[in-house]
Coordinates of C-alpha atoms and ligand atoms in Angstrom, one line a residue:
M1116 CA -10.4 82.1 -91.4
T1117 CA -8.2 79.1 -92.7
P1118 CA -5.3 78.6 -90.0
S1119 CA -2.2 79.5 -91.8
N1120 CA -0.2 76.9 -90.3
H1121 CA -2.4 74.2 -92.4
N1122 CA -0.2 73.5 -95.6
M1123 CA -0.4 71.0 -98.1
V1124 CA 2.5 70.0 -100.2
G1125 CA 2.1 68.4 -103.6
L1126 CA 4.4 67.2 -106.7
V1127 CA 2.6 67.0 -109.7
E1128 CA 4.0 64.7 -112.9
L1129 CA 3.5 64.4 -116.3
A1130 CA 2.6 61.0 -116.9
D1131 CA 3.3 59.0 -119.8
A1132 CA 6.4 61.9 -120.7
E1133 CA 8.3 58.8 -122.1
E1134 CA 5.9 57.7 -124.6
L1135 CA 5.0 61.4 -125.7
L1136 CA 8.7 62.1 -126.1
D1137 CA 8.8 58.9 -128.0
R1138 CA 6.0 59.8 -130.2
L1139 CA 6.2 63.7 -130.6
G1140 CA 9.9 64.0 -131.0
R1141 CA 11.6 66.3 -129.0
S1142 CA 11.0 69.5 -130.3
S1143 CA 7.0 69.1 -130.0
F1144 CA 7.1 67.2 -127.1
G1145 CA 9.0 70.6 -125.5
D1146 CA 5.8 72.5 -126.6
V1147 CA 3.8 69.9 -124.5
Q1148 CA 5.8 70.6 -121.5
Q1149 CA 5.4 74.0 -121.5
A1150 CA 2.0 73.5 -121.8
F1151 CA 1.7 71.4 -119.0
F1152 CA 3.4 74.1 -116.6
Q1153 CA 1.6 77.0 -117.9
R1154 CA -1.6 74.8 -117.0
L1155 CA -0.6 74.4 -114.0
Q1156 CA 0.7 78.1 -113.2
D1157 CA -2.7 79.2 -114.1
W1158 CA -4.1 76.8 -111.7
V1159 CA -2.3 77.9 -108.2
R1160 CA -3.4 80.8 -106.7
P1161 CA -1.0 83.7 -106.1
R1162 CA -0.8 82.9 -102.5
D1163 CA 0.5 79.5 -102.9
E1164 CA 4.4 78.7 -103.8
W1165 CA 5.3 76.3 -106.8
K1166 CA 8.6 75.7 -108.8
R1167 CA 9.8 73.1 -111.5
L1168 CA 11.2 70.4 -110.2
D1169 CA 13.1 68.7 -113.3
D1170 CA 11.3 68.4 -117.0
N1171 CA 8.1 66.4 -116.1
R1172 CA 8.0 67.7 -112.1
F1173 CA 6.1 70.1 -110.7
C1174 CA 6.0 71.1 -106.6
V1175 CA 4.0 73.4 -104.7
I1176 CA 3.1 74.4 -101.4
L1177 CA -0.9 75.1 -101.1
R1178 CA -0.8 77.7 -98.4
G1179 CA -3.5 77.7 -95.6
M1180 CA -5.8 74.6 -96.0
A1181 CA -7.2 73.3 -93.5
T1182 CA -9.2 70.2 -95.0
R1183 CA -9.5 67.8 -97.2
G1184 CA -12.5 69.3 -98.7
E1185 CA -10.7 72.2 -100.1
L1186 CA -7.8 70.0 -101.4
E1187 CA -10.4 67.9 -103.2
L1188 CA -11.5 71.0 -104.3
A1189 CA -8.2 72.3 -105.7
T1190 CA -7.3 68.8 -107.1
S1191 CA -10.9 69.0 -109.3
K1192 CA -9.8 72.3 -110.6
L1193 CA -6.5 70.5 -111.2
E1194 CA -8.5 68.1 -112.9
R1195 CA -10.4 70.4 -115.1
M1196 CA -7.5 72.3 -116.2
F1197 CA -6.4 69.1 -117.6
A1198 CA -9.5 67.7 -119.1
E1199 CA -8.8 69.3 -122.6
P1200 CA -6.3 68.3 -124.2
H1201 CA -3.3 70.4 -126.2
Y1202 CA -3.5 70.7 -129.8
Q1203 CA -0.1 70.2 -131.5
F1204 CA -0.4 71.8 -135.2
G1205 CA -4.1 70.9 -135.0
R1206 CA -4.2 67.5 -133.5
P1207 CA -5.2 66.4 -130.0
V1208 CA -2.6 65.5 -127.3
S1209 CA -3.6 64.8 -124.1
L1210 CA -1.9 65.5 -121.2
T1211 CA -2.5 63.0 -118.5
I1212 CA -1.6 64.0 -114.9
R1213 CA -0.6 62.2 -111.8
A1214 CA -0.1 64.1 -108.4
G1215 CA 0.5 63.3 -104.4
F1216 CA 0.1 65.3 -101.8
T1217 CA 1.0 65.5 -97.9
E1218 CA 0.0 67.7 -95.5
S1219 CA 3.0 69.8 -93.4
S1220 CA 2.8 72.3 -90.6
D1221 CA 6.4 73.9 -92.0
P1222 CA 7.1 73.7 -95.2
D1223 CA 9.8 76.4 -95.3
N1224 CA 11.7 74.6 -93.0
D1225 CA 10.7 70.6 -93.7
L1226 CA 10.3 70.7 -97.4
E1227 CA 12.7 67.6 -97.6
L1228 CA 10.2 65.6 -95.9
A1229 CA 7.2 66.8 -96.9
L1230 CA 8.6 66.0 -101.2
R1231 CA 9.6 62.4 -99.8
R1232 CA 6.2 61.8 -98.2
A1233 CA 4.2 63.7 -101.8
S1234 CA 6.5 61.6 -103.9
M1235 CA 5.4 58.5 -101.7
A1236 CA 1.7 59.4 -102.4
L1237 CA 2.6 59.8 -105.9
R1238 CA 3.6 56.6 -106.4
Q1239 CA 0.4 55.5 -104.7
A1240 CA -1.4 57.3 -106.9
R1241 CA 0.5 55.5 -110.4
D1242 CA 0.0 52.3 -108.5
A1243 CA -3.7 52.7 -108.1
A1244 CA -4.1 54.3 -111.5
R1245 CA -6.0 57.4 -110.1
I1246 CA -5.1 61.0 -110.5
Y1247 CA -4.0 61.7 -107.1
D1248 CA -3.0 60.4 -103.8
V1249 CA -2.7 61.9 -99.8
Y1250 CA 0.5 60.3 -97.9
A1251 CA -1.7 58.6 -94.8
P1252 CA 1.3 57.0 -92.7
Q1253 CA -1.3 54.9 -91.0
K1254 CA -2.3 53.1 -94.4
T1255 CA 1.5 52.7 -95.1
V1256 CA 2.5 51.7 -92.2
Q1257 CA -0.3 49.0 -92.0
A1258 CA 0.0 48.2 -95.7
A1259 CA 3.7 47.9 -95.2
E1260 CA 3.0 45.6 -91.3
E1261 CA 0.3 43.5 -93.9
Q1262 CA 3.2 42.9 -96.3
K1263 CA 5.4 41.4 -93.9
L1264 CA 3.0 39.3 -92.1
L1265 CA 1.6 37.5 -95.6
E1266 CA 4.9 36.8 -96.5
R1267 CA 5.9 35.1 -93.2
L1268 CA 2.7 33.4 -93.1
E1269 CA 3.5 31.8 -97.0
T1270 CA 6.5 30.6 -95.0
A1271 CA 4.9 29.3 -92.7
V1272 CA 2.6 26.9 -94.5
D1273 CA 5.8 25.6 -96.1
L1274 CA 7.3 25.3 -92.9
G1275 CA 4.4 23.5 -91.2
E1276 CA 4.1 26.1 -88.3
L1277 CA 0.7 25.7 -88.4
Q1278 CA -1.6 23.8 -86.2
L1279 CA -5.3 22.6 -85.6
Y1280 CA -6.2 22.9 -81.7
Y1281 CA -9.3 21.1 -81.2
Q1282 CA -12.3 22.2 -79.1
P1283 CA -15.1 20.0 -77.7
K1284 CA -18.2 19.8 -78.8
I1285 CA -20.4 18.1 -76.5
H1286 CA -24.4 17.3 -77.2
A1287 CA -26.3 19.0 -74.6
S1288 CA -28.9 16.3 -73.0
Y1289 CA -26.4 13.1 -72.8
Q1290 CA -23.2 15.7 -72.2
S1291 CA -21.3 13.4 -74.8
L1292 CA -18.3 14.4 -76.9
V1293 CA -20.1 14.3 -80.8
G1294 CA -16.8 15.7 -82.0
A1295 CA -14.7 19.0 -82.2
E1296 CA -14.4 22.1 -83.9
A1297 CA -10.4 22.5 -85.1
L1298 CA -9.1 26.1 -85.0
M1299 CA -5.8 27.1 -86.7
R1300 CA -2.7 28.2 -84.3
W1301 CA 0.5 29.6 -85.6
H1302 CA 3.8 28.5 -83.8
T1303 CA 6.3 30.7 -84.9
R1304 CA 9.5 29.6 -84.6
D1305 CA 10.7 32.2 -81.9
K1306 CA 7.8 29.5 -79.4
K1307 CA 4.7 32.0 -79.7
V1308 CA 1.6 30.5 -80.7
I1309 CA -0.7 33.2 -82.5
P1310 CA -4.4 33.0 -82.6
P1311 CA -6.3 33.2 -85.9
G1312 CA -7.7 36.5 -84.9
Q1313 CA -4.1 37.9 -85.9
F1314 CA -3.5 36.5 -89.1
I1315 CA -6.8 34.8 -90.3
A1316 CA -8.3 38.3 -91.9
V1317 CA -5.0 39.6 -93.5
A1318 CA -5.1 35.8 -94.8
E1319 CA -8.6 35.7 -96.3
C1320 CA -7.8 38.6 -98.1
H1321 CA -5.3 36.7 -100.2
D1322 CA -4.8 33.7 -101.8
V1323 CA -2.6 32.3 -99.4
I1324 CA -6.1 31.3 -97.2
R1325 CA -6.4 28.6 -100.2
P1326 CA -3.2 26.5 -99.4
M1327 CA -3.5 27.1 -95.4
T1328 CA -7.2 25.4 -95.9
F1329 CA -6.6 22.8 -98.0
W1330 CA -4.0 22.1 -95.6
A1331 CA -6.3 22.0 -92.4
V1332 CA -8.9 19.9 -94.2
K1333 CA -6.4 17.4 -95.0
S1334 CA -5.0 17.3 -91.6
A1335 CA -8.5 17.2 -90.0
I1336 CA -9.5 14.0 -92.0
A1337 CA -6.4 12.6 -91.6
R1338 CA -7.2 12.5 -87.4
L1339 CA -10.7 11.1 -88.2
A1340 CA -9.1 8.5 -89.6
L1341 CA -7.7 8.1 -86.0
W1342 CA -11.0 8.7 -84.2
P1343 CA -13.8 6.9 -83.7
E1344 CA -16.3 6.5 -85.9
E1345 CA -19.1 8.6 -84.7
L1346 CA -17.1 11.8 -83.9
T1347 CA -16.9 14.9 -86.4
I1348 CA -14.4 17.3 -87.2
A1349 CA -15.7 20.9 -88.2
V1350 CA -13.3 23.2 -90.2
N1351 CA -13.7 26.6 -90.8
I1352 CA -13.8 27.5 -95.1
A1353 CA -13.4 31.1 -96.1
P1354 CA -16.2 32.2 -98.2
Q1355 CA -13.9 32.4 -101.6
L1356 CA -12.6 28.9 -101.3
L1357 CA -16.7 28.1 -103.0
L1358 CA -15.7 30.3 -105.9
D1359 CA -14.1 27.0 -107.8
G1360 CA -14.5 23.5 -107.3
Q1361 CA -10.7 23.0 -106.2
L1362 CA -11.7 22.5 -102.5
A1363 CA -14.4 19.6 -103.3
S1364 CA -11.6 17.8 -105.0
V1365 CA -8.9 18.4 -101.8
V1366 CA -11.8 17.2 -99.6
N1367 CA -12.9 14.1 -102.1
D1368 CA -9.3 12.7 -102.0
A1369 CA -8.3 13.0 -98.9
L1370 CA -11.9 11.4 -97.4
D1371 CA -10.9 9.1 -99.9
I1372 CA -7.2 8.1 -99.0
Y1373 CA -8.2 8.3 -95.6
G1374 CA -11.3 5.9 -95.9
V1375 CA -13.5 8.7 -94.1
S1376 CA -17.1 8.7 -94.1
P1377 CA -17.7 12.0 -95.7
A1378 CA -20.3 12.8 -92.8
R1379 CA -18.0 12.8 -90.3
L1380 CA -16.3 16.3 -91.8
V1381 CA -18.3 19.3 -91.3
L1382 CA -17.9 22.5 -92.9
E1383 CA -18.1 26.1 -91.0
V1384 CA -19.2 28.7 -93.3
T1385 CA -20.3 31.7 -92.3
E1386 CA -23.3 34.5 -93.9
R1387 CA -20.6 36.2 -96.0
I1388 CA -21.3 33.0 -98.5
M1389 CA -24.6 35.1 -99.2
V1390 CA -23.1 38.4 -99.9
D1391 CA -21.3 37.6 -103.5
N1392 CA -21.2 35.5 -105.7
Q1393 CA -23.9 33.5 -103.9
T1394 CA -24.9 31.4 -106.6
T1395 CA -21.7 30.0 -107.0
M1396 CA -21.1 28.9 -103.9
M1397 CA -24.9 27.6 -102.8
E1398 CA -23.9 24.9 -105.8
Q1399 CA -20.2 24.2 -104.3
L1400 CA -21.8 23.6 -100.8
A1401 CA -24.9 21.5 -102.3
D1402 CA -22.5 19.4 -103.8
M1403 CA -20.6 18.5 -101.6
R1404 CA -23.5 17.9 -99.3
V1405 CA -24.6 15.1 -102.1
R1406 CA -21.2 13.6 -101.4
G1407 CA -22.4 13.5 -97.8
V1408 CA -20.4 15.8 -96.1
K1409 CA -21.8 18.3 -94.2
V1410 CA -22.1 21.9 -93.9
S1411 CA -22.7 24.5 -90.7
L1412 CA -23.5 28.2 -90.7
D1413 CA -20.6 29.9 -88.4
D1414 CA -21.4 33.2 -86.7
F1415 CA -24.9 32.9 -86.8
G1416 CA -26.9 36.2 -86.0
T1417 CA -24.0 38.6 -86.9
G1418 CA -24.6 39.5 -90.6
F1419 CA -27.0 40.9 -92.5
S1420 CA -28.8 37.9 -94.4
S1421 CA -32.6 37.9 -94.5
L1422 CA -34.8 34.8 -93.7
S1423 CA -35.6 34.4 -97.7
Y1424 CA -32.1 33.4 -98.2
F1425 CA -32.4 31.2 -94.4
R1426 CA -35.2 29.2 -96.3
D1427 CA -32.8 28.3 -99.4
L1428 CA -29.8 27.3 -97.0
P1429 CA -27.7 24.3 -98.1
V1430 CA -26.9 23.9 -94.5
D1431 CA -27.1 21.0 -92.0
E1432 CA -26.5 23.0 -88.7
I1433 CA -26.6 26.5 -87.8
K1434 CA -24.4 28.0 -85.0
I1435 CA -25.2 30.3 -82.8
D1436 CA -23.0 34.0 -82.4
G1437 CA -21.2 33.4 -78.7
S1438 CA -22.4 37.4 -78.6
F1439 CA -25.9 35.9 -77.8
V1440 CA -25.0 33.3 -76.1
M1441 CA -22.8 34.5 -73.3
K1442 CA -25.4 37.4 -71.8
M1443 CA -28.5 35.2 -72.5
L1444 CA -29.1 35.7 -69.0
E1445 CA -28.8 38.6 -68.1
C1446 CA -30.3 40.1 -71.7
G1447 CA -33.5 39.3 -72.5
K1448 CA -33.2 40.2 -76.0
D1449 CA -30.6 38.2 -76.3
H1450 CA -32.0 35.0 -74.9
A1451 CA -35.4 35.6 -77.2
I1452 CA -32.9 35.8 -80.1
V1453 CA -31.4 32.3 -79.0
K1454 CA -34.6 30.8 -78.4
A1455 CA -36.0 32.0 -81.7
V1456 CA -33.2 30.8 -84.0
I1457 CA -33.5 27.3 -82.5
D1458 CA -37.1 26.8 -83.2
L1459 CA -36.6 28.6 -86.6
A1460 CA -33.5 25.8 -87.4
H1461 CA -35.8 23.0 -85.7
N1462 CA -38.8 23.8 -88.5
F1463 CA -36.0 23.5 -91.5
S1464 CA -34.6 19.6 -89.8
M1465 CA -31.5 21.8 -89.1
K1466 CA -29.4 20.8 -85.8
V1467 CA -28.3 23.8 -83.3
V1468 CA -24.6 24.5 -82.0
A1469 CA -24.2 27.2 -79.5
E1470 CA -21.6 28.7 -79.3
G1471 CA -19.4 30.3 -76.5
V1472 CA -20.7 28.3 -73.6
E1473 CA -19.5 29.7 -70.7
S1474 CA -21.6 28.5 -67.8
T1475 CA -23.3 25.4 -66.5
E1476 CA -26.3 27.8 -66.1
I1477 CA -25.8 28.9 -69.7
A1478 CA -25.5 25.2 -70.7
E1479 CA -28.5 23.8 -68.4
R1480 CA -30.7 26.5 -69.8
L1481 CA -29.8 25.7 -74.1
K1482 CA -30.6 22.4 -73.1
D1483 CA -34.1 23.1 -72.0
L1484 CA -34.5 25.6 -74.8
G1485 CA -33.5 22.3 -77.2
C1486 CA -30.3 23.2 -78.3
D1487 CA -28.7 20.0 -79.7
I1488 CA -24.8 20.9 -79.5
L1489 CA -22.8 22.8 -77.0
Q1490 CA -19.2 24.6 -77.0
G1491 CA -17.8 26.7 -74.9
Y1492 CA -14.9 27.3 -72.1
V1493 CA -17.0 25.9 -70.1
F1494 CA -15.9 22.3 -71.6
D1495 CA -12.6 23.5 -73.1
R1496 CA -10.9 25.9 -74.9
P1497 CA -9.7 24.9 -78.1
L1498 CA -6.7 22.2 -77.0
E1499 CA -3.4 20.9 -79.1
V1500 CA -4.0 17.6 -80.7
G1501 CA -2.2 15.5 -78.4
T1502 CA -4.2 16.8 -75.3
F1503 CA -7.3 16.9 -76.6
E1504 CA -7.0 13.1 -77.3
A1505 CA -6.0 12.1 -74.1
S1506 CA -8.5 14.3 -72.2
Y1507 CA -11.7 12.4 -73.9
G1508 CA -9.3 9.4 -74.3
I1509 CA -9.7 8.8 -78.0
V1510 CA -6.8 7.6 -79.1
K1511 CA -5.2 4.7 -77.4
P1512 CA -3.6 6.2 -74.6
N1513 CA 0.3 5.1 -74.5
P1514 CA 0.5 3.2 -71.0
R1515 CA 4.1 5.4 -70.2
N1516 CA 1.9 8.3 -70.5
Q1517 CA -1.4 7.7 -69.4
Q1518 CA -3.8 10.3 -68.6
P1519 CA -7.1 10.2 -67.2
V1520 CA -10.5 10.6 -68.9
R1521 CA -11.9 14.1 -68.8
N1522 CA -14.8 14.8 -66.4
H1523 CA -17.7 17.3 -67.9
P1524 CA -18.7 20.1 -65.3
I1525 CA -22.0 19.2 -65.5
N1526 CA -23.1 15.6 -64.9
Ligands
C2E2895 P1 -15.1 30.9 -85.0 O1 -14.9 29.8 -85.8 O2 -16.5 31.2 -84.5 O3 -14.4 29.7 -84.0 C1 -14.8 30.2 -82.9 C2 -14.1 30.9 -81.7 O4 -14.6 30.9 -80.6 C3 -12.3 30.6 -81.5 O5 -11.6 31.4 -81.5 C4 -12.9 30.1 -80.1 O6 -11.6 29.6 -79.2 C5 -13.9 31.0 -79.4 N1 -14.6 30.1 -78.5 C6 -14.6 29.3 -77.8 N2 -15.7 29.1 -76.9 C7 -15.5 30.2 -76.1 C8 -16.4 30.8 -75.1 O7 -17.0 30.2 -74.2 N3 -16.2 31.7 -74.7 C9 -15.6 32.6 -75.5 N4 -15.0 34.1 -75.3 N5 -14.6 32.1 -76.7 C10 -14.9 30.9 -76.9 P2 -10.2 30.9 -82.0 O8 -9.6 29.8 -82.1 O9 -9.7 32.4 -81.4 O10 -10.7 31.3 -83.7 C11 -11.5 32.7 -84.0 C12 -12.1 33.1 -85.9 O11 -10.7 32.2 -86.2 C13 -12.8 32.0 -85.5 O12 -13.8 32.1 -85.4 C14 -12.8 31.4 -87.1 O13 -13.6 32.4 -88.1 C15 -11.5 31.7 -87.6 N6 -10.9 30.4 -88.0 C16 -10.1 29.5 -86.9 N7 -9.2 28.4 -87.7 C17 -9.7 28.6 -89.2 C18 -9.3 28.5 -89.9 O14 -8.7 27.2 -90.2 N8 -10.1 28.7 -91.2 C19 -10.5 30.0 -91.4 N9 -10.8 30.3 -92.8 N10 -10.9 30.3 -90.5 C20 -10.3 30.0 -89.0
MG2896 MG1 -16.2 28.5 -86.6
MG2897 MG1 -18.1 31.0 -84.7

C-alpha cells in the first residue's frame, strides 16, 4: 500500500496565456481557460485536492504518492490530456501547459512552503522548456553555488588573483630538471589559496576557461623567456579550447613577442579530446605541432579511448596517470599497465612522463622500465614561482636573498 504521508504538491499553468488572450480576444480566451480547468479536473483522482489559484494557474495535492515513478505516471497522463488541441469555432487552439511539483509530507500545514517550492520547479521547467520539473533542493543550492563561484572566478581573472605554481619534471636517468608543469592556483582576497580541484571543473563548463587559459599560456611563455633554453613549461588545456583557432593565435603571438622557441612549450590535453568533435581538435593540435609546439596526453589510462585512436594521435608525450604510478609497487596489474604504456609509447616514438611519483623506490623502478621523465611529490609539490626558481637555481639569485640550489632526494 502507498504510504499516506507521501504527497506531491503541484502547480500547473497554462503557458503562453497572454499571447492567447491577445490572439483570441477576451471572450474566446475565457472558453480556452474553461477547457484548461476542465481537463485538469478530469486529470486528478477523487482522493486528490485541487484549487483554481488564478485565471491561469491550478494547484493540486496528489495524495499518497510514494515514488517518482508514480509521479511520472501522473505527468504522462497529464501530457496525454493536453495532447489534443481545444477546438474553438472549429479551429484548433493548442493548450500548452507547464507544471512544477514538490514532495510534501504534511501539505495541510505546509502548503505555503510547498507552493513556493512548486513554483520554483515550475520556473525551472519554463527555463528548460520542459513540461514539468520537480523541486530538488540540492540541485538548486548547487546551481546557485556554482553561479556564485563562476562570478567570483570571472572577477578573479580581471583582478589578477590567479597564479601559476610550477612542479618540476625530472629526467629519470640523469635526475636533472627538464622543465615544469604550470598548475593554477587562485589567491582570493581573503588570503586563501584555492587549488584547481575546486574551480577548474566549473570553469571548464563555462566560457571563463578561455581567458583563464589564455592568461596561463601567456604567463608561462613569459616565464620561459627568463629560463635557460633547455627548460620546458607544460600548460593544461581544456578540450573546448581546441574547437577554434583562437588558442593557436594566442600561442603564436606570445611565442613571437617573447622570442621563445615553440618546442619549449608543452600543451597538456586529456583523452577527452578524443570523444567529441575529434576531427577539429586533432586538426588544431596538428597545426600547433607543425609550428613546433609539443603536445602531451595527460592522465593517460583514465579515459575510454581505444588503441586505434592512439595510432593517430598527434602527440609527442604520454603522461601516465598518477593513480597507476602510486600503487605500481604493490599492485601487479598497475605495474603491468605502467610497463605496457611505456613500451607502447616508445614504439610510437613518444616520450613518457610518470606523474604522481611519491617515493624513491617508484622513481628507481620507473627508470628501470625506461620511463623518460618523472614528476611527483618525491621531488617537489607545485611551488610558487619565486620558490621554484630559487630552489632550482633557474634565474640568477638575488644576492640579498640567496638560497641554496635544491638537491634531489635520489642522486
Ligand atoms: P594534472 O594536470 O594531472 O596535474 C597533476 C596534479 O597532480 C596536480 O594537482 C599535482 O599537484 C598533483 N600531483 C603531482 N605530483 C603528485 C604526487 O606525487 N602525488 C599526488 N597525490 N599528487 C600529485 P593540482 O595542481 O591540484 O591540479 C589538479 C588538476 O587541475 C590538474 O591535473 C589539471 O587537470 C587541472 N589544472 C591545473 N591547472 C590547470 C590549468 O591551468 N588549466 C586547466 N584546464 N586545468 C588545470
Ligand atoms: Mg597536467
Ligand atoms: Mg595529470
